Amino acid sequence: MTSTVLKRTSMTTRAITRSQFDLAADLLNLEDYMRQLLVRPFRSLTVEVPVRMDDGSYQVLEGYRVQHNGARGPCKGGVRYHPEADELEVLGLATTMTWKTALLDIPFGGAKGGVQVDPRGLSTRELEEVTRVFTSRISLALGPYRDIPAPDMGTNAQVMAWMFDEYSKRGGYSPAVVTGKPIALGGSLGREEATGRGVMYTMQYFSQDYGVPLKGGTVAIQGFGNVGAHLARLLHEQGAKIIAVSDVDGGFHNDGGIDIPRMFQHAYVDRRPVPEFKGEGGTITNDQLWNVSCDWLAPSALGGVITKEKNASTIDCKVVVEGANTPVTPISDKILDDRGIPVLPDFLANAGGVVVSYFEWVQNLQQHPWSITKVTEELEAKMRVAYDDVRKIVEEKGVPWRTAAFTISLARVAEAERLRGHHDSNSASS
Ligand code: GLU
């Protein structure tokens, strides 16, 4: 189970996405009714999740599924198991999914789900029960052409297998209702590493265009879950020097470059704490990771970790790449911009996961699996086009990367809303 439980900062994910939205909406002169339409969720479900624990006691958890927008296609987004998951956070993340699917131009809207629970404290049987009860209670809003969940923080392919099974009890065999499934149940080759791979492509393109070195360049990665671990592995294969990594328990640092294949085995495959790694280098605290001098800094765990109070004025890198969703608060975005440090935004940089989710959905609907070569080539092509679209606006308008990306996404979603008449424009989801 990949679970990175870190302390949340004061600014909520919802507030972060809202303030970023306003900036881009102003730039596009978006009408007031369209702003209202795009700020609020299409549908938000909160459900009770009663679970019988192994000791015979019962717990009643809370679960959420928020469908932010479905104008461009079925709602799409992960399910997060985290003790601090709540409705506002899930809404913020669902909103980010709308912009992400629009920017990558895949035929989906945006959604997100969550259960307020620490999965590390659950047995496998308890985890399965949480998943089955949660799925059954939100299943009325799910469907291959309605809303398609996927893994996110604290969930994985096994959890998706249970969701698929639970949904199929009512809906009949429906592999396309969730993505990120195990390969044996219709999952796509390359899905597990897809987010990290997409982050790597974004860094490669940026490196080619702006000369920040990747081969031989130095990288610090916060978070060693599905995103951070695969990103570290892939960048290492490309000849980058990963000099600092961390997880919830602490970090590890080596200016000469960490032995990433061994760290990957230790922290990702064997699920051991990063600071317990025995290899060249030394441990650092989670706070010290932000002071490491490097070319690339890739926050790849929770949202709201780069803040004005903590580190935005002091982090020492050439580029910030958002492997996580919403790791940089809006005021920190501004501070970094003033300092001349570009931020490659989440809904571009980490979109590889949902892109391969889209490929998985296509393969499921056609019952025709793709080779890993095809998945990788098509992912590369999608990331390239989105990156180029954003870069063009950055260059033409002289705006930050996030603002440029937002203008593309907002314009696409608003156009779809207008064309559909925006009265019942989420009929794919209704
Ligand atoms: N949870 C991932 C994200 O935030 C993937 C979502 C999906 O594949 O639907 O992008």
CSV table of C-alpha atoms and ligand atoms in Angstrom, one decimal:
chain,number,residue,atom,x,y,z
A,1,MET,CA,0.0,0.0,0.0
A,2,THR,CA,1.5,3.3,-1.0
A,3,SER,CA,0.6,5.8,1.6
A,4,THR,CA,2.3,9.0,2.4
A,5,VAL,CA,0.8,10.6,5.4
A,6,LEU,CA,2.1,14.1,5.9
A,7,LYS,CA,0.9,17.0,7.9
A,8,ARG,CA,-1.4,19.4,5.9
A,9,THR,CA,-0.6,23.1,5.9
A,10,SER,CA,-3.2,25.8,6.6
A,11,MET,CA,-4.1,26.6,3.0
A,12,THR,CA,-6.6,24.1,1.7
A,13,THR,CA,-6.4,22.4,-1.7
A,14,ARG,CA,-9.7,24.0,-2.5
A,15,ALA,CA,-8.5,27.5,-1.7
A,16,ILE,CA,-5.4,26.9,-3.8
A,17,THR,CA,-7.3,25.8,-6.9
A,18,ARG,CA,-9.8,28.5,-6.5
A,19,SER,CA,-7.3,31.3,-6.4
A,20,GLN,CA,-5.4,29.9,-9.4
A,21,PHE,CA,-8.7,29.7,-11.3
A,22,ASP,CA,-9.5,33.3,-10.7
A,23,LEU,CA,-6.2,34.4,-12.2
A,24,ALA,CA,-6.8,32.6,-15.4
A,25,ALA,CA,-10.5,33.4,-15.6
A,26,ASP,CA,-9.5,37.1,-15.4
A,27,LEU,CA,-7.0,36.7,-18.2
A,28,LEU,CA,-9.7,35.1,-20.4
A,29,ASN,CA,-12.4,37.7,-19.4
A,30,LEU,CA,-14.6,34.7,-18.5
A,31,GLU,CA,-18.3,35.7,-18.0
A,32,ASP,CA,-19.7,35.6,-14.5
A,33,TYR,CA,-22.1,32.7,-15.1
A,34,MET,CA,-19.3,30.6,-16.7
A,35,ARG,CA,-17.1,31.2,-13.7
A,36,GLN,CA,-19.9,30.1,-11.4
A,37,LEU,CA,-20.5,27.0,-13.5
A,38,LEU,CA,-16.8,26.1,-13.5
A,39,VAL,CA,-16.1,26.8,-9.8
A,40,ARG,CA,-18.9,24.7,-8.3
A,41,PRO,CA,-19.0,20.9,-8.7
A,42,PHE,CA,-21.6,19.3,-10.9
A,43,ARG,CA,-22.4,16.8,-8.2
A,44,SER,CA,-20.9,16.0,-4.7
A,45,LEU,CA,-21.7,12.9,-2.8
A,46,THR,CA,-20.8,12.3,0.9
A,47,VAL,CA,-21.4,8.8,2.2
A,48,GLU,CA,-21.2,6.9,5.4
A,49,VAL,CA,-18.8,3.9,5.2
A,50,PRO,CA,-19.5,1.6,8.2
A,51,VAL,CA,-16.8,-1.1,8.5
A,52,ARG,CA,-16.5,-4.1,10.8
A,53,MET,CA,-12.9,-4.1,12.2
A,54,ASP,CA,-11.0,-7.3,12.8
A,55,ASP,CA,-11.4,-7.0,16.6
A,56,GLY,CA,-15.2,-7.2,16.1
A,57,SER,CA,-15.8,-3.4,16.7
A,58,TYR,CA,-17.5,-1.1,14.1
A,59,GLN,CA,-16.2,2.2,12.7
A,60,VAL,CA,-18.2,4.6,10.6
A,61,LEU,CA,-15.9,6.4,8.2
A,62,GLU,CA,-16.8,9.2,5.8
A,63,GLY,CA,-16.3,8.9,2.1
A,64,TYR,CA,-16.7,11.4,-0.8
A,65,ARG,CA,-17.0,11.4,-4.6
A,66,VAL,CA,-17.1,14.8,-6.2
A,67,GLN,CA,-17.8,15.2,-9.9
A,68,HIS,CA,-16.5,18.6,-10.8
A,69,ASN,CA,-17.3,18.8,-14.5
A,70,GLY,CA,-18.4,16.5,-17.2
A,71,ALA,CA,-18.8,18.8,-20.2
A,72,ARG,CA,-16.0,17.2,-22.2
A,73,GLY,CA,-16.8,13.5,-21.3
A,74,PRO,CA,-17.3,11.2,-18.3
A,75,CYS,CA,-15.9,12.4,-15.0
A,76,LYS,CA,-12.4,11.0,-14.3
A,77,GLY,CA,-10.2,11.0,-11.2
A,78,GLY,CA,-8.6,9.0,-8.4
A,79,VAL,CA,-9.7,7.9,-5.0
A,80,ARG,CA,-7.6,8.9,-2.0
A,81,TYR,CA,-7.5,7.2,1.3
A,82,HIS,CA,-6.0,9.6,3.8
A,83,PRO,CA,-6.8,10.6,7.4
A,84,GLU,CA,-7.2,14.2,6.4
A,85,ALA,CA,-9.3,13.7,3.3
A,86,ASP,CA,-12.4,15.8,3.4
A,87,GLU,CA,-15.0,17.2,1.1
A,88,LEU,CA,-13.2,20.5,0.4
A,89,GLU,CA,-9.9,18.8,-0.4
A,90,VAL,CA,-11.6,16.3,-2.7
A,91,LEU,CA,-13.5,19.1,-4.5
A,92,GLY,CA,-10.2,21.0,-5.0
A,93,LEU,CA,-8.6,17.8,-6.4
A,94,ALA,CA,-11.6,17.1,-8.6
A,95,THR,CA,-11.3,20.6,-10.0
A,96,THR,CA,-7.7,20.0,-10.9
A,97,MET,CA,-8.7,16.8,-12.8
A,98,THR,CA,-11.1,18.9,-15.0
A,99,TRP,CA,-8.2,21.1,-16.0
A,100,LYS,CA,-5.8,18.2,-16.4
A,101,THR,CA,-8.0,16.1,-18.7
A,102,ALA,CA,-8.8,19.3,-20.7
A,103,LEU,CA,-5.2,20.3,-21.1
A,104,LEU,CA,-4.2,16.8,-22.2
A,105,ASP,CA,-7.2,16.8,-24.5
A,106,ILE,CA,-8.5,13.5,-23.5
A,107,PRO,CA,-12.3,13.0,-23.6
A,108,PHE,CA,-13.0,13.2,-19.9
A,109,GLY,CA,-14.2,15.7,-17.2
A,110,GLY,CA,-12.9,15.8,-13.7
A,111,ALA,CA,-13.7,14.0,-10.4
A,112,LYS,CA,-12.1,12.8,-7.3
A,113,GLY,CA,-13.0,10.6,-4.4
A,114,GLY,CA,-11.7,10.0,-0.9
A,115,VAL,CA,-12.2,8.1,2.3
A,116,GLN,CA,-11.1,9.7,5.6
A,117,VAL,CA,-9.0,6.9,6.9
A,118,ASP,CA,-5.3,6.0,7.3
A,119,PRO,CA,-4.9,2.8,5.2
A,120,ARG,CA,-1.7,2.0,7.0
A,121,GLY,CA,-3.7,1.2,10.1
A,122,LEU,CA,-6.0,-1.3,8.3
A,123,SER,CA,-5.6,-5.0,7.7
A,124,THR,CA,-6.1,-6.3,4.1
A,125,ARG,CA,-9.5,-7.5,5.0
A,126,GLU,CA,-10.5,-4.2,6.6
A,127,LEU,CA,-9.1,-2.4,3.5
A,128,GLU,CA,-11.2,-4.6,1.2
A,129,GLU,CA,-14.3,-3.9,3.3
A,130,VAL,CA,-13.8,-0.1,3.3
A,131,THR,CA,-13.4,-0.3,-0.5
A,132,ARG,CA,-16.5,-2.5,-1.1
A,133,VAL,CA,-18.8,-0.4,1.1
A,134,PHE,CA,-17.5,2.9,-0.3
A,135,THR,CA,-17.9,1.6,-3.9
A,136,SER,CA,-21.4,0.3,-3.3
A,137,ARG,CA,-22.5,3.6,-1.8
A,138,ILE,CA,-21.2,5.8,-4.6
A,139,SER,CA,-21.9,3.2,-7.4
A,140,LEU,CA,-25.1,5.0,-8.4
A,141,ALA,CA,-22.9,7.8,-9.7
A,142,LEU,CA,-20.3,5.6,-11.4
A,143,GLY,CA,-20.1,4.0,-14.8
A,144,PRO,CA,-17.8,3.6,-17.8
A,145,TYR,CA,-19.6,6.6,-19.5
A,146,ARG,CA,-20.4,8.4,-16.3
A,147,ASP,CA,-17.6,8.5,-13.8
A,148,ILE,CA,-14.4,6.4,-13.7
A,149,PRO,CA,-12.3,6.2,-10.5
A,150,ALA,CA,-8.5,5.4,-10.4
A,151,PRO,CA,-5.8,5.1,-7.8
A,152,ASP,CA,-4.5,8.1,-5.9
A,153,MET,CA,-2.7,8.6,-2.6
A,154,GLY,CA,-3.2,5.6,-0.3
A,155,THR,CA,-4.9,3.4,-2.9
A,156,ASN,CA,-3.5,1.0,-5.5
A,157,ALA,CA,-4.3,-1.6,-8.2
A,158,GLN,CA,-5.7,-4.1,-5.6
A,159,VAL,CA,-8.1,-1.4,-4.4
A,160,MET,CA,-9.2,-0.8,-8.0
A,161,ALA,CA,-9.7,-4.6,-8.5
A,162,TRP,CA,-12.1,-4.6,-5.5
A,163,MET,CA,-13.9,-1.5,-6.8
A,164,PHE,CA,-14.3,-3.1,-10.3
A,165,ASP,CA,-15.6,-6.3,-8.7
A,166,GLU,CA,-18.1,-4.5,-6.4
A,167,TYR,CA,-19.4,-2.4,-9.2
A,168,SER,CA,-19.7,-5.3,-11.6
A,169,LYS,CA,-22.0,-7.2,-9.1
A,170,ARG,CA,-24.7,-4.6,-10.1
A,171,GLY,CA,-23.6,-3.4,-13.5
A,172,GLY,CA,-22.4,-6.7,-15.0
A,173,TYR,CA,-18.8,-7.2,-16.2
A,174,SER,CA,-17.5,-3.6,-16.4
A,175,PRO,CA,-13.7,-3.3,-16.5
A,176,ALA,CA,-13.9,0.2,-18.0
A,177,VAL,CA,-15.6,1.6,-14.8
A,178,VAL,CA,-12.2,2.0,-13.0
A,179,THR,CA,-8.6,2.3,-14.3
A,180,GLY,CA,-5.3,1.5,-12.7
A,181,LYS,CA,-6.4,-2.1,-12.3
A,182,PRO,CA,-4.0,-5.1,-12.1
A,183,ILE,CA,-2.9,-6.2,-15.6
A,184,ALA,CA,-4.7,-9.6,-15.1
A,185,LEU,CA,-8.0,-7.8,-14.8
A,186,GLY,CA,-7.7,-5.5,-17.7
A,187,GLY,CA,-5.2,-3.0,-16.4
A,188,SER,CA,-2.9,-1.3,-18.9
A,189,LEU,CA,0.8,-2.0,-19.2
A,190,GLY,CA,2.7,1.0,-18.1
A,191,ARG,CA,-0.1,2.5,-16.0
A,192,GLU,CA,1.8,2.1,-12.6
A,193,GLU,CA,4.8,4.2,-13.7
A,194,ALA,CA,2.8,6.5,-16.0
A,195,THR,CA,2.7,9.5,-13.7
A,196,GLY,CA,6.4,9.4,-13.0
A,197,ARG,CA,7.1,8.9,-16.7
A,198,GLY,CA,5.0,11.9,-17.7
A,199,VAL,CA,6.8,14.1,-15.1
A,200,MET,CA,10.1,12.9,-16.6
A,201,TYR,CA,9.0,13.8,-20.2
A,202,THR,CA,8.0,17.3,-19.0
A,203,MET,CA,11.4,17.7,-17.5
A,204,GLN,CA,13.1,16.5,-20.7
A,205,TYR,CA,11.2,18.9,-22.9
A,206,PHE,CA,11.9,21.8,-20.5
A,207,SER,CA,15.6,20.8,-20.3
A,208,GLN,CA,15.9,20.8,-24.1
A,209,ASP,CA,14.2,24.2,-24.5
A,210,TYR,CA,15.7,26.1,-21.6
A,211,GLY,CA,19.0,24.4,-21.0
A,212,VAL,CA,18.5,23.2,-17.4
A,213,PRO,CA,20.5,20.0,-17.4
A,214,LEU,CA,18.8,16.7,-16.9
A,215,LYS,CA,21.6,14.3,-17.8
A,216,GLY,CA,24.1,15.1,-15.0
A,217,GLY,CA,21.6,17.5,-13.5
A,218,THR,CA,20.7,17.3,-9.8
A,219,VAL,CA,17.2,16.5,-8.5
A,220,ALA,CA,15.5,16.5,-5.1
A,221,ILE,CA,12.2,14.6,-4.8
A,222,GLN,CA,9.8,14.9,-1.9
A,223,GLY,CA,7.7,11.8,-1.6
A,224,PHE,CA,8.6,8.2,-2.6
A,225,GLY,CA,5.3,6.7,-3.4
A,226,ASN,CA,4.0,5.8,-6.8
A,227,VAL,CA,5.0,9.2,-8.3
A,228,GLY,CA,8.3,10.0,-6.6
A,229,ALA,CA,9.7,6.4,-6.7
A,230,HIS,CA,9.1,5.9,-10.4
A,231,LEU,CA,10.2,9.4,-11.2
A,232,ALA,CA,13.5,8.8,-9.4
A,233,ARG,CA,14.0,5.5,-11.1
A,234,LEU,CA,13.3,6.8,-14.6
A,235,LEU,CA,15.4,10.0,-14.1
A,236,HIS,CA,18.3,7.9,-12.8
A,237,GLU,CA,18.1,5.8,-16.0
A,238,GLN,CA,18.3,9.0,-18.0
A,239,GLY,CA,21.6,9.9,-16.2
A,240,ALA,CA,20.2,12.5,-13.8
A,241,LYS,CA,21.7,12.7,-10.3
A,242,ILE,CA,19.0,12.2,-7.6
A,243,ILE,CA,20.6,13.8,-4.6
A,244,ALA,CA,17.8,13.9,-2.1
A,245,VAL,CA,14.6,11.9,-1.6
A,246,SER,CA,12.1,11.7,1.3
A,247,ASP,CA,9.0,10.0,2.6
A,248,VAL,CA,6.8,10.5,5.6
A,249,ASP,CA,9.5,9.2,8.0
A,250,GLY,CA,12.3,11.5,6.8
A,251,GLY,CA,14.8,11.9,4.0
A,252,PHE,CA,18.1,10.8,2.5
A,253,HIS,CA,20.8,12.9,0.9
A,254,ASN,CA,23.9,12.4,-1.1
A,255,ASP,CA,25.4,15.2,-3.2
A,256,GLY,CA,27.2,12.6,-5.3
A,257,GLY,CA,23.8,10.9,-6.2
A,258,ILE,CA,21.8,8.3,-4.3
A,259,ASP,CA,22.0,4.7,-5.4
A,260,ILE,CA,18.4,4.8,-6.8
A,261,PRO,CA,18.0,1.2,-7.9
A,262,ARG,CA,18.7,0.1,-4.3
A,263,MET,CA,16.6,2.9,-2.8
A,264,PHE,CA,13.7,1.9,-5.1
A,265,GLN,CA,14.0,-1.7,-3.9
A,266,HIS,CA,14.3,-0.6,-0.2
A,267,ALA,CA,11.6,2.1,0.0
A,268,TYR,CA,9.2,1.3,-2.8
A,269,VAL,CA,9.3,-2.4,-3.3
A,270,ASP,CA,10.1,-3.5,0.3
A,271,ARG,CA,8.1,-0.5,1.7
A,272,ARG,CA,10.8,0.4,4.2
A,273,PRO,CA,11.3,4.0,5.5
A,274,VAL,CA,13.6,6.1,3.3
A,275,PRO,CA,15.8,7.2,6.3
A,276,GLU,CA,16.5,3.6,7.2
A,277,PHE,CA,18.3,3.2,3.8
A,278,LYS,CA,21.9,1.9,4.2
A,279,GLY,CA,24.0,3.3,1.4
A,280,GLU,CA,26.3,6.2,0.6
A,281,GLY,CA,24.9,9.5,2.0
A,282,GLY,CA,23.1,10.4,5.1
A,283,THR,CA,19.7,11.0,6.6
A,284,ILE,CA,18.0,14.5,6.5
A,285,THR,CA,14.8,15.7,8.0
A,286,ASN,CA,11.7,16.4,5.9
A,287,ASP,CA,12.3,20.1,6.4
A,288,GLN,CA,15.9,19.9,5.4
A,289,LEU,CA,14.9,18.5,2.0
A,290,TRP,CA,13.6,21.9,1.1
A,291,ASN,CA,17.1,23.5,1.6
A,292,VAL,CA,19.0,21.1,-0.7
A,293,SER,CA,20.6,23.0,-3.5
A,294,CYS,CA,19.6,21.3,-6.8
A,295,ASP,CA,18.6,22.0,-10.4
A,296,TRP,CA,15.1,20.4,-10.1
A,297,LEU,CA,12.9,20.2,-7.1
A,298,ALA,CA,9.9,17.8,-7.5
A,299,PRO,CA,7.4,17.8,-4.7
A,300,SER,CA,5.6,14.5,-5.3
A,301,ALA,CA,3.5,13.8,-2.1
A,302,LEU,CA,0.8,15.9,-0.5
A,303,GLY,CA,-0.6,19.3,-1.5
A,304,GLY,CA,0.3,22.7,0.1
A,305,VAL,CA,3.9,21.9,1.0
A,306,ILE,CA,5.6,24.9,-0.6
A,307,THR,CA,4.4,27.8,1.4
A,308,LYS,CA,5.3,31.5,2.1
A,309,GLU,CA,5.9,30.8,5.8
A,310,LYS,CA,8.0,27.7,5.3
A,311,ASN,CA,10.2,27.5,2.2
A,312,ALA,CA,9.1,29.5,-0.9
A,313,SER,CA,11.7,32.2,-0.3
A,314,THR,CA,14.5,29.9,0.5
A,315,ILE,CA,14.3,26.8,-1.7
A,316,ASP,CA,17.4,26.6,-3.8
A,317,CYS,CA,16.6,25.1,-7.3
A,318,LYS,CA,16.3,26.2,-10.9
A,319,VAL,CA,12.9,24.7,-11.6
A,320,VAL,CA,10.0,23.3,-9.5
A,321,VAL,CA,8.1,20.4,-11.0
A,322,GLU,CA,4.8,19.5,-9.4
A,323,GLY,CA,4.7,15.7,-9.3
A,324,ALA,CA,2.0,16.0,-6.6
A,325,ASN,CA,-1.4,17.7,-7.0
A,326,THR,CA,-1.4,21.3,-5.7
A,327,PRO,CA,2.0,21.3,-3.7
A,328,VAL,CA,2.6,25.0,-4.3
A,329,THR,CA,0.3,27.6,-2.7
A,330,PRO,CA,-0.7,30.6,-4.8
A,331,ILE,CA,1.3,33.1,-2.9
A,332,SER,CA,4.3,30.8,-3.1
A,333,ASP,CA,3.7,30.6,-6.9
A,334,LYS,CA,4.1,34.4,-6.9
A,335,ILE,CA,7.2,34.3,-4.7
A,336,LEU,CA,8.8,31.7,-7.0
A,337,ASP,CA,7.9,33.7,-10.1
A,338,ASP,CA,9.4,36.8,-8.6
A,339,ARG,CA,12.6,34.8,-7.9
A,340,GLY,CA,12.7,33.6,-11.5
A,341,ILE,CA,12.0,30.0,-10.6
A,342,PRO,CA,9.5,28.5,-13.1
A,343,VAL,CA,6.9,26.1,-11.7
A,344,LEU,CA,5.8,23.3,-14.1
A,345,PRO,CA,2.2,22.9,-12.9
A,346,ASP,CA,0.6,19.7,-11.6
A,347,PHE,CA,-2.1,19.4,-14.3
A,348,LEU,CA,0.6,19.4,-17.0
A,349,ALA,CA,3.6,17.7,-15.2
A,350,ASN,CA,1.7,14.8,-13.5
A,351,ALA,CA,-0.9,14.2,-16.1
A,352,GLY,CA,0.8,11.0,-17.4
A,353,GLY,CA,-1.3,8.9,-14.9
A,354,VAL,CA,-4.7,10.0,-16.2
A,355,VAL,CA,-3.4,9.8,-19.8
A,356,VAL,CA,-2.6,6.1,-19.4
A,357,SER,CA,-5.9,5.7,-17.5
A,358,TYR,CA,-7.5,6.9,-20.7
A,359,PHE,CA,-5.6,4.4,-22.7
A,360,GLU,CA,-6.7,1.7,-20.3
A,361,TRP,CA,-10.3,2.7,-20.7
A,362,VAL,CA,-10.0,2.6,-24.5
A,363,GLN,CA,-8.4,-0.9,-24.3
A,364,ASN,CA,-11.2,-2.1,-22.0
A,365,LEU,CA,-14.0,-0.7,-24.2
A,366,GLN,CA,-12.4,-2.3,-27.3
A,367,GLN,CA,-11.3,-5.5,-25.4
A,368,HIS,CA,-8.0,-5.1,-27.2
A,369,PRO,CA,-4.8,-4.7,-25.1
A,370,TRP,CA,-1.9,-2.5,-26.3
A,371,SER,CA,1.8,-3.3,-26.1
A,372,ILE,CA,4.0,-1.4,-23.7
A,373,THR,CA,5.7,0.2,-26.7
A,374,LYS,CA,2.4,1.6,-28.0
A,375,VAL,CA,1.4,2.9,-24.5
A,376,THR,CA,4.7,4.6,-24.0
A,377,GLU,CA,4.8,6.2,-27.5
A,378,GLU,CA,1.2,7.4,-27.2
A,379,LEU,CA,1.9,8.8,-23.8
A,380,GLU,CA,5.0,10.6,-25.0
A,381,ALA,CA,2.9,12.1,-27.9
A,382,LYS,CA,0.2,13.4,-25.6
A,383,MET,CA,2.6,14.9,-23.1
A,384,ARG,CA,4.6,16.6,-26.0
A,385,VAL,CA,1.6,18.3,-27.5
A,386,ALA,CA,0.3,19.6,-24.1
A,387,TYR,CA,3.8,20.8,-23.2
A,388,ASP,CA,4.2,22.6,-26.6
A,389,ASP,CA,0.7,24.2,-26.3
A,390,VAL,CA,1.6,25.6,-22.9
A,391,ARG,CA,5.1,26.7,-23.8
A,392,LYS,CA,3.7,28.7,-26.8
A,393,ILE,CA,1.5,30.7,-24.5
A,394,VAL,CA,4.3,31.2,-22.0
A,395,GLU,CA,6.5,32.6,-24.7
A,396,GLU,CA,3.8,34.7,-26.5
A,397,LYS,CA,2.2,36.2,-23.4
A,398,GLY,CA,5.0,36.1,-20.9
A,399,VAL,CA,2.9,34.5,-18.2
A,400,PRO,CA,3.9,31.8,-15.8
A,401,TRP,CA,3.5,28.2,-16.8
A,402,ARG,CA,0.4,27.6,-14.6
A,403,THR,CA,-1.4,30.6,-15.9
A,404,ALA,CA,-0.7,29.6,-19.5
A,405,ALA,CA,-1.9,26.0,-18.9
A,406,PHE,CA,-5.0,27.3,-17.2
A,407,THR,CA,-6.0,29.5,-20.1
A,408,ILE,CA,-5.9,26.5,-22.4
A,409,SER,CA,-8.0,24.3,-20.0
A,410,LEU,CA,-10.5,26.9,-19.1
A,411,ALA,CA,-11.1,27.9,-22.7
A,412,ARG,CA,-11.6,24.2,-23.7
A,413,VAL,CA,-14.1,23.5,-20.9
A,414,ALA,CA,-15.9,26.7,-21.3
A,415,GLU,CA,-16.3,26.0,-25.1
A,416,ALA,CA,-17.7,22.6,-24.4
A,417,GLU,CA,-20.1,24.1,-21.8
A,418,ARG,CA,-21.3,26.7,-24.3
A,419,LEU,CA,-21.7,24.2,-27.2
A,420,ARG,CA,-23.7,21.9,-25.0
A,421,GLY,CA,-25.9,24.7,-23.8
A,422,HIS,CA,-24.8,24.5,-20.2
A,423,HIS,CA,-28.3,23.6,-18.9
A,424,ASP,CA,-27.8,19.8,-18.6
A,425,SER,CA,-24.3,19.8,-20.1
A,426,ASN,CA,-23.2,17.0,-17.8
A,427,SER,CA,-25.6,14.5,-19.3
A,428,ALA,CA,-22.7,12.1,-19.6
A,429,SER,CA,-22.7,12.1,-15.8
A,430,SER,CA,-26.4,12.3,-15.0
B,1,GLU,N1,-4.9,10.1,-9.3
B,1,GLU,C1,-4.3,10.5,-10.5
B,1,GLU,C2,-4.3,12.0,-10.8
B,1,GLU,O1,-4.4,12.7,-9.8
B,1,GLU,C3,-4.8,9.7,-11.7
B,1,GLU,C4,-6.3,9.9,-12.0
B,1,GLU,C5,-6.8,8.9,-13.1
B,1,GLU,O2,-6.1,8.2,-13.6
B,1,GLU,O3,-8.0,9.0,-13.3
B,1,GLU,O4,-4.1,12.4,-11.9
